Short mmCIF file of C-alpha atoms in Angstrom, two decimals:
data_model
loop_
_atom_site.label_atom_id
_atom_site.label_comp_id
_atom_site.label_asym_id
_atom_site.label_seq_id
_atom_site.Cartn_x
_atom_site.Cartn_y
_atom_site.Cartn_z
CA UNK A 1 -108.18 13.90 -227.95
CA UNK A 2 -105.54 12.34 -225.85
CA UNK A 3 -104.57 8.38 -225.92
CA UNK A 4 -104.84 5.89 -222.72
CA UNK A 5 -103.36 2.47 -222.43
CA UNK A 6 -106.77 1.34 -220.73
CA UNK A 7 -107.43 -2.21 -218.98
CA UNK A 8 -111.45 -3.02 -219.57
CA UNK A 9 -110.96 -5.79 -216.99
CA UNK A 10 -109.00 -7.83 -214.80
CA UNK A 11 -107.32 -9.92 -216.89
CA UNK A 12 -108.42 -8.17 -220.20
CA UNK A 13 -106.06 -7.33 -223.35
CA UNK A 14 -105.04 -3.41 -222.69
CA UNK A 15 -106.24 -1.08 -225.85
CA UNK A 16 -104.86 1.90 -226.89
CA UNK A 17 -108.14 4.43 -227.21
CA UNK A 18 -108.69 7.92 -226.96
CA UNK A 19 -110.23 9.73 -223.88
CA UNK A 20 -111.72 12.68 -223.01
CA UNK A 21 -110.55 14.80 -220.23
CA UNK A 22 -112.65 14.88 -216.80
CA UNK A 23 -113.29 17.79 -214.95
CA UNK A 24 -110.42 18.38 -211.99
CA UNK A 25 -111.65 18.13 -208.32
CA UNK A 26 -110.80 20.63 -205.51
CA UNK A 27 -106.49 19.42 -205.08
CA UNK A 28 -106.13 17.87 -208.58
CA UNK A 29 -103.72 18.84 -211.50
CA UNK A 30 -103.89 17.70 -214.99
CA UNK A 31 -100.73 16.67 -216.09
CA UNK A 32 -99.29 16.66 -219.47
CA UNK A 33 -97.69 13.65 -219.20
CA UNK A 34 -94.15 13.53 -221.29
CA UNK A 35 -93.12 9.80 -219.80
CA UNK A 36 -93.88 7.07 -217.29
CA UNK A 37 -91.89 4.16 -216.66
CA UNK A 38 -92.45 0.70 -216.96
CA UNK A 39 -92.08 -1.51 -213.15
CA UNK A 40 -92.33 -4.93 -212.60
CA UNK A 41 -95.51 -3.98 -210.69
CA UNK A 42 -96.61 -1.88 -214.29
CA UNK A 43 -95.94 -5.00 -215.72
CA UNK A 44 -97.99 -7.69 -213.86
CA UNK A 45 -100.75 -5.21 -213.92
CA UNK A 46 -100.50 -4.64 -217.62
CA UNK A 47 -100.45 -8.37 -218.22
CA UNK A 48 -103.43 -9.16 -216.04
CA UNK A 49 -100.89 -10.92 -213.55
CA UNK A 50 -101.26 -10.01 -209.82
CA UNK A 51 -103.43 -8.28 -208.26
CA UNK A 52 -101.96 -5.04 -208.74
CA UNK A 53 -105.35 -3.10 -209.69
CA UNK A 54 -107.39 -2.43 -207.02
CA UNK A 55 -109.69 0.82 -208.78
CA UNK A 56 -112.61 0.38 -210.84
CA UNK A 57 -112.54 -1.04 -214.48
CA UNK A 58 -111.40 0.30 -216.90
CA UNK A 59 -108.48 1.47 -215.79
CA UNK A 60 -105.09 3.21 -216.78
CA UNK A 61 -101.94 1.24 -215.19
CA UNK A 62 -98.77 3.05 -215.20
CA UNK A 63 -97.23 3.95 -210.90
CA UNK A 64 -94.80 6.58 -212.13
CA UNK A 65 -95.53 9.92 -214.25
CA UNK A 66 -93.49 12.78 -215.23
CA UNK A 67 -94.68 15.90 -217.12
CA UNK A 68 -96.09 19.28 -217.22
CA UNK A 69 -99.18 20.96 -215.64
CA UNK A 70 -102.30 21.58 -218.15
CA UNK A 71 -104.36 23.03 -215.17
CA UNK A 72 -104.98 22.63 -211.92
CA UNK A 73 -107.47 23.13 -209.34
CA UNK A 74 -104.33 23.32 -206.67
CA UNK A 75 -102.31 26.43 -205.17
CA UNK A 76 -99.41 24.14 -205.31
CA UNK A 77 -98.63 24.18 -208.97
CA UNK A 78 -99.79 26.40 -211.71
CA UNK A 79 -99.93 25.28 -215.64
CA UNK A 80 -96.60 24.66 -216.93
CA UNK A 81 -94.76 23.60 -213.77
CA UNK A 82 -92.99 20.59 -214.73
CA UNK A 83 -93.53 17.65 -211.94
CA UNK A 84 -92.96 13.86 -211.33
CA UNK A 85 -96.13 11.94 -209.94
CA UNK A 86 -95.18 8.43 -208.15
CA UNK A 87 -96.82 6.94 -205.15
CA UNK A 88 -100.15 7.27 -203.46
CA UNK A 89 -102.02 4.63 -205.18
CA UNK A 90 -101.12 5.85 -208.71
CA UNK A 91 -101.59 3.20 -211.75
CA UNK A 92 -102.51 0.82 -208.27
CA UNK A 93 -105.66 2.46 -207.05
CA UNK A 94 -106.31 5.53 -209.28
CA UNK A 95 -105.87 5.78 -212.79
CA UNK A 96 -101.89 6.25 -213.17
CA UNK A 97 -99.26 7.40 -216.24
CA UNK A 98 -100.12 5.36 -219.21
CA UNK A 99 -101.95 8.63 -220.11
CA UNK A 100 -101.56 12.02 -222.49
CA UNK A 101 -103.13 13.65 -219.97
CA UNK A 102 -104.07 12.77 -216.19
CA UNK A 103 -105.79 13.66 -213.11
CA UNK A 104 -103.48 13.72 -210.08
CA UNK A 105 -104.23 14.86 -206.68
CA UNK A 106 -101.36 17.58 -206.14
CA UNK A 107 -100.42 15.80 -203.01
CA UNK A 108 -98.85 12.78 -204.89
CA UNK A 109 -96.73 15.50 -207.49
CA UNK A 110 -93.46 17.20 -206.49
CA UNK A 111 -91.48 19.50 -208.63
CA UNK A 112 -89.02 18.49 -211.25
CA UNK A 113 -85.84 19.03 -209.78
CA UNK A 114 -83.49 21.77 -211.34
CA UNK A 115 -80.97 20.38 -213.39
CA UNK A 116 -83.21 16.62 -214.02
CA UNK A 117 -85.05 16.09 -217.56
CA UNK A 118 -88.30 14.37 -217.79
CA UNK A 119 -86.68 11.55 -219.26
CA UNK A 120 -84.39 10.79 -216.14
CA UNK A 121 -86.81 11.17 -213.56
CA UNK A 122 -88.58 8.06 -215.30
CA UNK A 123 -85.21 6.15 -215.20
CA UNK A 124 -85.30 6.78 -211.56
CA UNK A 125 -88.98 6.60 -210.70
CA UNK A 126 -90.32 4.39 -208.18
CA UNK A 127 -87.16 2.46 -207.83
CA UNK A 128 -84.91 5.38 -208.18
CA UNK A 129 -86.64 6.65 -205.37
CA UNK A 130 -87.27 3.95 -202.91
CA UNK A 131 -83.43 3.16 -203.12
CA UNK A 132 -83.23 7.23 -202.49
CA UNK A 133 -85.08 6.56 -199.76
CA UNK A 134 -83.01 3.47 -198.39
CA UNK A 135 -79.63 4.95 -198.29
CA UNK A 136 -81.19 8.53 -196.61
CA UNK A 137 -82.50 5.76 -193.89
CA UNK A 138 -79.26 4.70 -193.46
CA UNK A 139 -77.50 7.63 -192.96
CA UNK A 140 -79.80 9.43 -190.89
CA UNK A 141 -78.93 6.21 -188.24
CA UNK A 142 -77.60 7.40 -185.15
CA UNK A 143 -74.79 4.07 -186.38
CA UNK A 144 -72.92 6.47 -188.05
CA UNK A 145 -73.18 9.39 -185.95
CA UNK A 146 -69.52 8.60 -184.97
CA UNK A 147 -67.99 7.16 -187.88
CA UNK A 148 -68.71 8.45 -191.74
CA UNK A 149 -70.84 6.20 -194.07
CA UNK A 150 -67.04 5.92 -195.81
CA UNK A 151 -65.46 4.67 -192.76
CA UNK A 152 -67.68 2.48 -191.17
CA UNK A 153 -67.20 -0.75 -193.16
CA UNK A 154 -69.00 -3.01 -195.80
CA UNK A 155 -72.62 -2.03 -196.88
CA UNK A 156 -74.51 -4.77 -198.51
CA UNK A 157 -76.61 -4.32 -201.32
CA UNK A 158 -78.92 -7.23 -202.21
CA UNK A 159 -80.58 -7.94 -205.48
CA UNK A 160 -78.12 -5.27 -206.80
CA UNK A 161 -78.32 -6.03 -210.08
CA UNK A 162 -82.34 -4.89 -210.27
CA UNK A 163 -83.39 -1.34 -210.59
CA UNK A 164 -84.00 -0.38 -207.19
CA UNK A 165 -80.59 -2.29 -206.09
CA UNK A 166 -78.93 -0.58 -209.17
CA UNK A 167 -79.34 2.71 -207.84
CA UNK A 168 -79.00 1.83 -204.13
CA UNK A 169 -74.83 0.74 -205.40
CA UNK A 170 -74.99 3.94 -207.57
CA UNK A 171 -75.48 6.30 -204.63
CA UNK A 172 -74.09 4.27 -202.01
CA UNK A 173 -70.60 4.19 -203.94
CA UNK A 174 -71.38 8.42 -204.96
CA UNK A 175 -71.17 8.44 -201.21
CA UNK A 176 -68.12 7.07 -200.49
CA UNK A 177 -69.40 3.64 -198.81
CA UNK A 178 -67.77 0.33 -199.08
CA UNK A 179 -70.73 -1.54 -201.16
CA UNK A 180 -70.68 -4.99 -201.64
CA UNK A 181 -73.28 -5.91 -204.24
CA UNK A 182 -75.21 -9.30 -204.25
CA UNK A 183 -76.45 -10.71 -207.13
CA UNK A 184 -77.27 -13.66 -208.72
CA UNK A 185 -76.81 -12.40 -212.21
CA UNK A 186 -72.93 -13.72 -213.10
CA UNK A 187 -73.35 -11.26 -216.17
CA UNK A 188 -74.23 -8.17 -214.43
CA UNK A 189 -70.98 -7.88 -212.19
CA UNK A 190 -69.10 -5.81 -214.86
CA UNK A 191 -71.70 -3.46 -214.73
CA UNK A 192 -72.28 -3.30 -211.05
CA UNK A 193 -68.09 -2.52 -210.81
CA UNK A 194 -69.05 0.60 -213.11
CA UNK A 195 -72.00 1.36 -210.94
CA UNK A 196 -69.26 1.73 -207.99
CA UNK A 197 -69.19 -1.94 -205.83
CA UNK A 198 -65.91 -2.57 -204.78
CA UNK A 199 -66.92 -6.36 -204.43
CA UNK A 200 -69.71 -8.52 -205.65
CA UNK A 201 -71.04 -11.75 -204.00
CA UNK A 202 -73.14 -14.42 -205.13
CA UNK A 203 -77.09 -13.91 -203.14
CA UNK A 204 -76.48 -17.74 -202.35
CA UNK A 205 -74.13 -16.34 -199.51
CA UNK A 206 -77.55 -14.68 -198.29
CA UNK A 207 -80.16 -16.95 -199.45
CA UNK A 208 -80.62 -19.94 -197.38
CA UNK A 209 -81.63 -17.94 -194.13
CA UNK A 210 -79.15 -18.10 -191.10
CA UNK A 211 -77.35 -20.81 -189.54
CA UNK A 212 -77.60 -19.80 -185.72
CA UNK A 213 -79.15 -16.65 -184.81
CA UNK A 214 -76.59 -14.80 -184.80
CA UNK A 215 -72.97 -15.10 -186.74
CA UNK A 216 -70.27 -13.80 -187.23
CA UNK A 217 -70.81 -9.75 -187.91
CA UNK A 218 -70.10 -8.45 -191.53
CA UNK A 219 -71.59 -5.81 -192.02
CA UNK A 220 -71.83 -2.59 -190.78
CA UNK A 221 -75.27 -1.36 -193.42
CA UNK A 222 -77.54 -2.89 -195.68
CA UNK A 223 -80.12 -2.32 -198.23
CA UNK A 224 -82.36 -5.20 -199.03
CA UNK A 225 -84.22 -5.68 -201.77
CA UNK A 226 -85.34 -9.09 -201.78
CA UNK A 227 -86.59 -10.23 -198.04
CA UNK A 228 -87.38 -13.22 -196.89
CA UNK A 229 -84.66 -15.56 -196.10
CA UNK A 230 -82.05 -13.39 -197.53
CA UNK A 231 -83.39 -10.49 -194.79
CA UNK A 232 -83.37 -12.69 -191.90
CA UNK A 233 -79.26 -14.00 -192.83
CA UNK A 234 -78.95 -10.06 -193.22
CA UNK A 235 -80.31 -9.16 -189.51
CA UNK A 236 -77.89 -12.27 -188.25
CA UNK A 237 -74.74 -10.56 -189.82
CA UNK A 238 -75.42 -6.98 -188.92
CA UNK A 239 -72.04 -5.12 -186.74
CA UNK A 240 -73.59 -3.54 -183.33
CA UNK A 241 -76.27 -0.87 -184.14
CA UNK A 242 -76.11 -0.81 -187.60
CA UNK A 243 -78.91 -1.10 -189.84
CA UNK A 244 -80.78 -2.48 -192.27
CA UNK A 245 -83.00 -0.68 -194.81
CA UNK A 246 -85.64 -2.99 -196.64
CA UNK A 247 -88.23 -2.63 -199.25
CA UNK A 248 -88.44 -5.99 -200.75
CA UNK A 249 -89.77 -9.27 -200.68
CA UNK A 250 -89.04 -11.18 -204.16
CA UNK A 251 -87.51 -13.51 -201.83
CA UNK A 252 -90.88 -14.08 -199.39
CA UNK A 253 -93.05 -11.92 -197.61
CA UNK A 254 -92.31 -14.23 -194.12
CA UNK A 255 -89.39 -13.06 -191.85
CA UNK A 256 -87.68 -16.58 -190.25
CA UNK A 257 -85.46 -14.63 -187.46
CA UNK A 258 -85.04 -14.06 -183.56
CA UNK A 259 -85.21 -10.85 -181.75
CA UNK A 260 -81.59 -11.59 -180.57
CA UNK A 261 -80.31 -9.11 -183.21
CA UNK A 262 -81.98 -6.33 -181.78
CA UNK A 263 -81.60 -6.94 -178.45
CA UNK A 264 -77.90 -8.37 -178.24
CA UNK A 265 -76.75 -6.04 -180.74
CA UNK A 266 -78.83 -3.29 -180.93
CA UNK A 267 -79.06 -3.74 -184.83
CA UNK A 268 -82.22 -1.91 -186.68
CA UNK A 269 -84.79 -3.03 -189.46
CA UNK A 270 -85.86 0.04 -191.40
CA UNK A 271 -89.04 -0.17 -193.14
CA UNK A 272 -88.90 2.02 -196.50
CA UNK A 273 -92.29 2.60 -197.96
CA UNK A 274 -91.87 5.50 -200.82
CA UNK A 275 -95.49 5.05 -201.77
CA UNK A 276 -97.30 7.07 -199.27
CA UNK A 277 -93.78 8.61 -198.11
CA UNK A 278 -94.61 12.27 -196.29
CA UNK A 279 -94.08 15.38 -199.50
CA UNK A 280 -91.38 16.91 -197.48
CA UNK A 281 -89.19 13.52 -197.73
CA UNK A 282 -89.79 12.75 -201.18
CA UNK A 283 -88.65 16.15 -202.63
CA UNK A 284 -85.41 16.06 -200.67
CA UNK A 285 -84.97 12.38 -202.23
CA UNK A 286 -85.58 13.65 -205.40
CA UNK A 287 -83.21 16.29 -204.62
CA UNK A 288 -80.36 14.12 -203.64
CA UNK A 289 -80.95 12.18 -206.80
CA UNK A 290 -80.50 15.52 -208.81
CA UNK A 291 -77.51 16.19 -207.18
CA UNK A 292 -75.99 12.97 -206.89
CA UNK A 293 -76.55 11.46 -210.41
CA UNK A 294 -74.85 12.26 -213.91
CA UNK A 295 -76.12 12.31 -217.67
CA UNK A 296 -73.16 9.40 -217.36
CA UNK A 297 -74.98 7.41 -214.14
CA UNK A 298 -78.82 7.83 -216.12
CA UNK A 299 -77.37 6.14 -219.56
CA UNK A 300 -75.71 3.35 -217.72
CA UNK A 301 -78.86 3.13 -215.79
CA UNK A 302 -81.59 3.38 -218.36
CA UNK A 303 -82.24 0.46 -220.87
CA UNK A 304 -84.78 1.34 -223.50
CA UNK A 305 -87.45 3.66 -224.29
CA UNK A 306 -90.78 2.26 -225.37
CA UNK A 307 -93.85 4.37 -226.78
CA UNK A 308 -97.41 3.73 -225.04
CA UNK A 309 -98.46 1.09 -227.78
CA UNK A 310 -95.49 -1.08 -227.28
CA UNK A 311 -95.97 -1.83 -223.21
CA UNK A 312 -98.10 -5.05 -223.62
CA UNK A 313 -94.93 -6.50 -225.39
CA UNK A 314 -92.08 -4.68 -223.36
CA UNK A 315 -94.03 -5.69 -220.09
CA UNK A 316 -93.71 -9.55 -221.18
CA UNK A 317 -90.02 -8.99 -221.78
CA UNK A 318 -89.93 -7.53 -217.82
CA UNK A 319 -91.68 -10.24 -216.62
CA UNK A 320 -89.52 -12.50 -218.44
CA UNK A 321 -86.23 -10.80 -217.41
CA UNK A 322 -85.35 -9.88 -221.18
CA UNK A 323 -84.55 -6.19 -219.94
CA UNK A 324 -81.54 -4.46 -219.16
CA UNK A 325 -82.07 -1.82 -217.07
CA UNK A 326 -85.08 0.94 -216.86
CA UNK A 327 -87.51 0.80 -219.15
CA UNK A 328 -89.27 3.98 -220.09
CA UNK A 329 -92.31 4.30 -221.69
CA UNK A 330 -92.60 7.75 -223.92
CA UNK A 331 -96.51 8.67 -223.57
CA UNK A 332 -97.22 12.44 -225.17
CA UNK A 333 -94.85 15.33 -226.65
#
């Protein structure tokens, strides 16, 4: 019978207990799942911290999946396809990866690109992909219509030295931008250099929120990941019309700005949202990670791999930023 990592209750100690299959609705797939990957989000909801769970106790956490088709009750995949499952309220508000086997509507699956393993679509996952998303966002902006991403000047990359930021500076520098990573992690600038920045801040250069509403322009892109403060200093620094893709608030959920970016210098604030991102989208980010990545880029990227018993413990060690990279969790065969 196949293992879940199951939550009884908010707040509750997650156990490790065998579970039946249910029967598939009209549009699901049962996925064999090979690996999920363990988020900060995984984390808090593992631990009982945030209110990350919004489905019915018990529940299976776990936002990212990657694996094979069982069965399915879908014309989109047939048994044995092999697919990665991320978004649409998996491991949030349906049961999501920490399981052998899993119900998934076939809407929230695309195919495992050619040339990716199981294992590296979990070191990309959620963050892998958002950050796909990000720098897609900033290319498709009309900025650079007349100058190449390469050529158009420094691209800012905030909280660089988390996952999502990671890969943002991985494909950023595969793409021949200027990327200037900001962290606040004095021990993580060696490894940002390897994942391609050609210079490295300190986020205190970001953090405290602008001094006027707008300064002097440095930038010419940016992905955040952090928000807040950090975001509005961001908007303030922006060149004319160029833009800035954001997915994060670990710095605060409140934006402290003025329109006078937009309006006085035509910048642009790109909301990226990979969670209920349209199908068509998501498989060309998936695509550009297959294409863009090496074996190389996924070892420098991935930390450690973690079987389904051992996520209580590794999700402390996220929470407590003992980790080093992406953190996959192995689940079935």
């Amino acid at each position: 019978m196949p293992k879940v990592l199951v939550l009884d209750e908010r707040g509750g100690a997650p156990q490790l207990r065998d579970a039946p299959d249910e029967p598939l609705a009209d549009g699901e797939v049962r996925v064999r799942v090979a690996y999920s990957g363990l988020n900060y989000k995984d984390a808090l909801a593992v631990t009982g911290r945030g209110n990350i769970i919004r489905g019915d106790f018990p529940f299976v956490p776990g936002i990212d999946l990657a694996g094979d088709v069982a069965e399915s009750a879908s014309d989109a995949f047939a048994e044995g396809d092999r697919v990665i499952g991320t978004g649409w309220g998996l491991g949030e508000e349906r049961p999501g990866g920490y399981a052998e086997r899993q119900r998934v509507p076939a809407s929230a699956l695309v195919p495992l690109p050619t040339g990716m393993t199981l294992q590296q679509a979990m070191t990309a996952g959620t963050a892998g992909l958002t950050a796909t998303l990000a720098a897609m966002a900033l290319e498709a902006h009309d900025f650079y219509d007349d100058v190449s991403l390469a050529e158009a000047g420094e691209i800012v990359v905030t909280g660089a030295s988390g996952a999502a930021g990671s890969f943002a500076v991985t494909l950023l520098a595969e793409a021949g931008a200027q990327v200037v990573a900001s962290t606040g992690s004095a021990d993580a600038h060696a490894y940002l250099r390897e994942r391609g920045a050609a210079r490295i801040i300190d986020r205190r250069e970001l953090s405290d929120g602008p001094v006027r509403p707008m300064q002097s322009a440095r930038w010419a892109g940016a992905v955040d990941a952090v928000g807040g403060d950090t975001l509005a200093t961001l908007l303030s620094e922006m060149e004319r019309h160029a833009a800035v893709a954001s997915f994060g608030n670990a710095g605060g959920h409140e934006l402290h700005a003025t329109v006078f970016p937009f309006i006085l210098r035509g910048v642009s604030l790109l909301g990226i949202d990979s969670n209920t991102c349209p199908g068509a989208r998501r498989r060309a980010a998936w695509q550009r990670l297959a294409r863009t990545l090496t074996d190389a880029d996924y070892d420098a990227l991935a930390g450690r791999v973690v079987p389904l018993d051992e996520v209580p413990a590794a999700s402390e060690d996220v929470l407590a930023g003992r980790t080093r990279g992406r953190v996959v969790v192995k689940v079935g065969e």
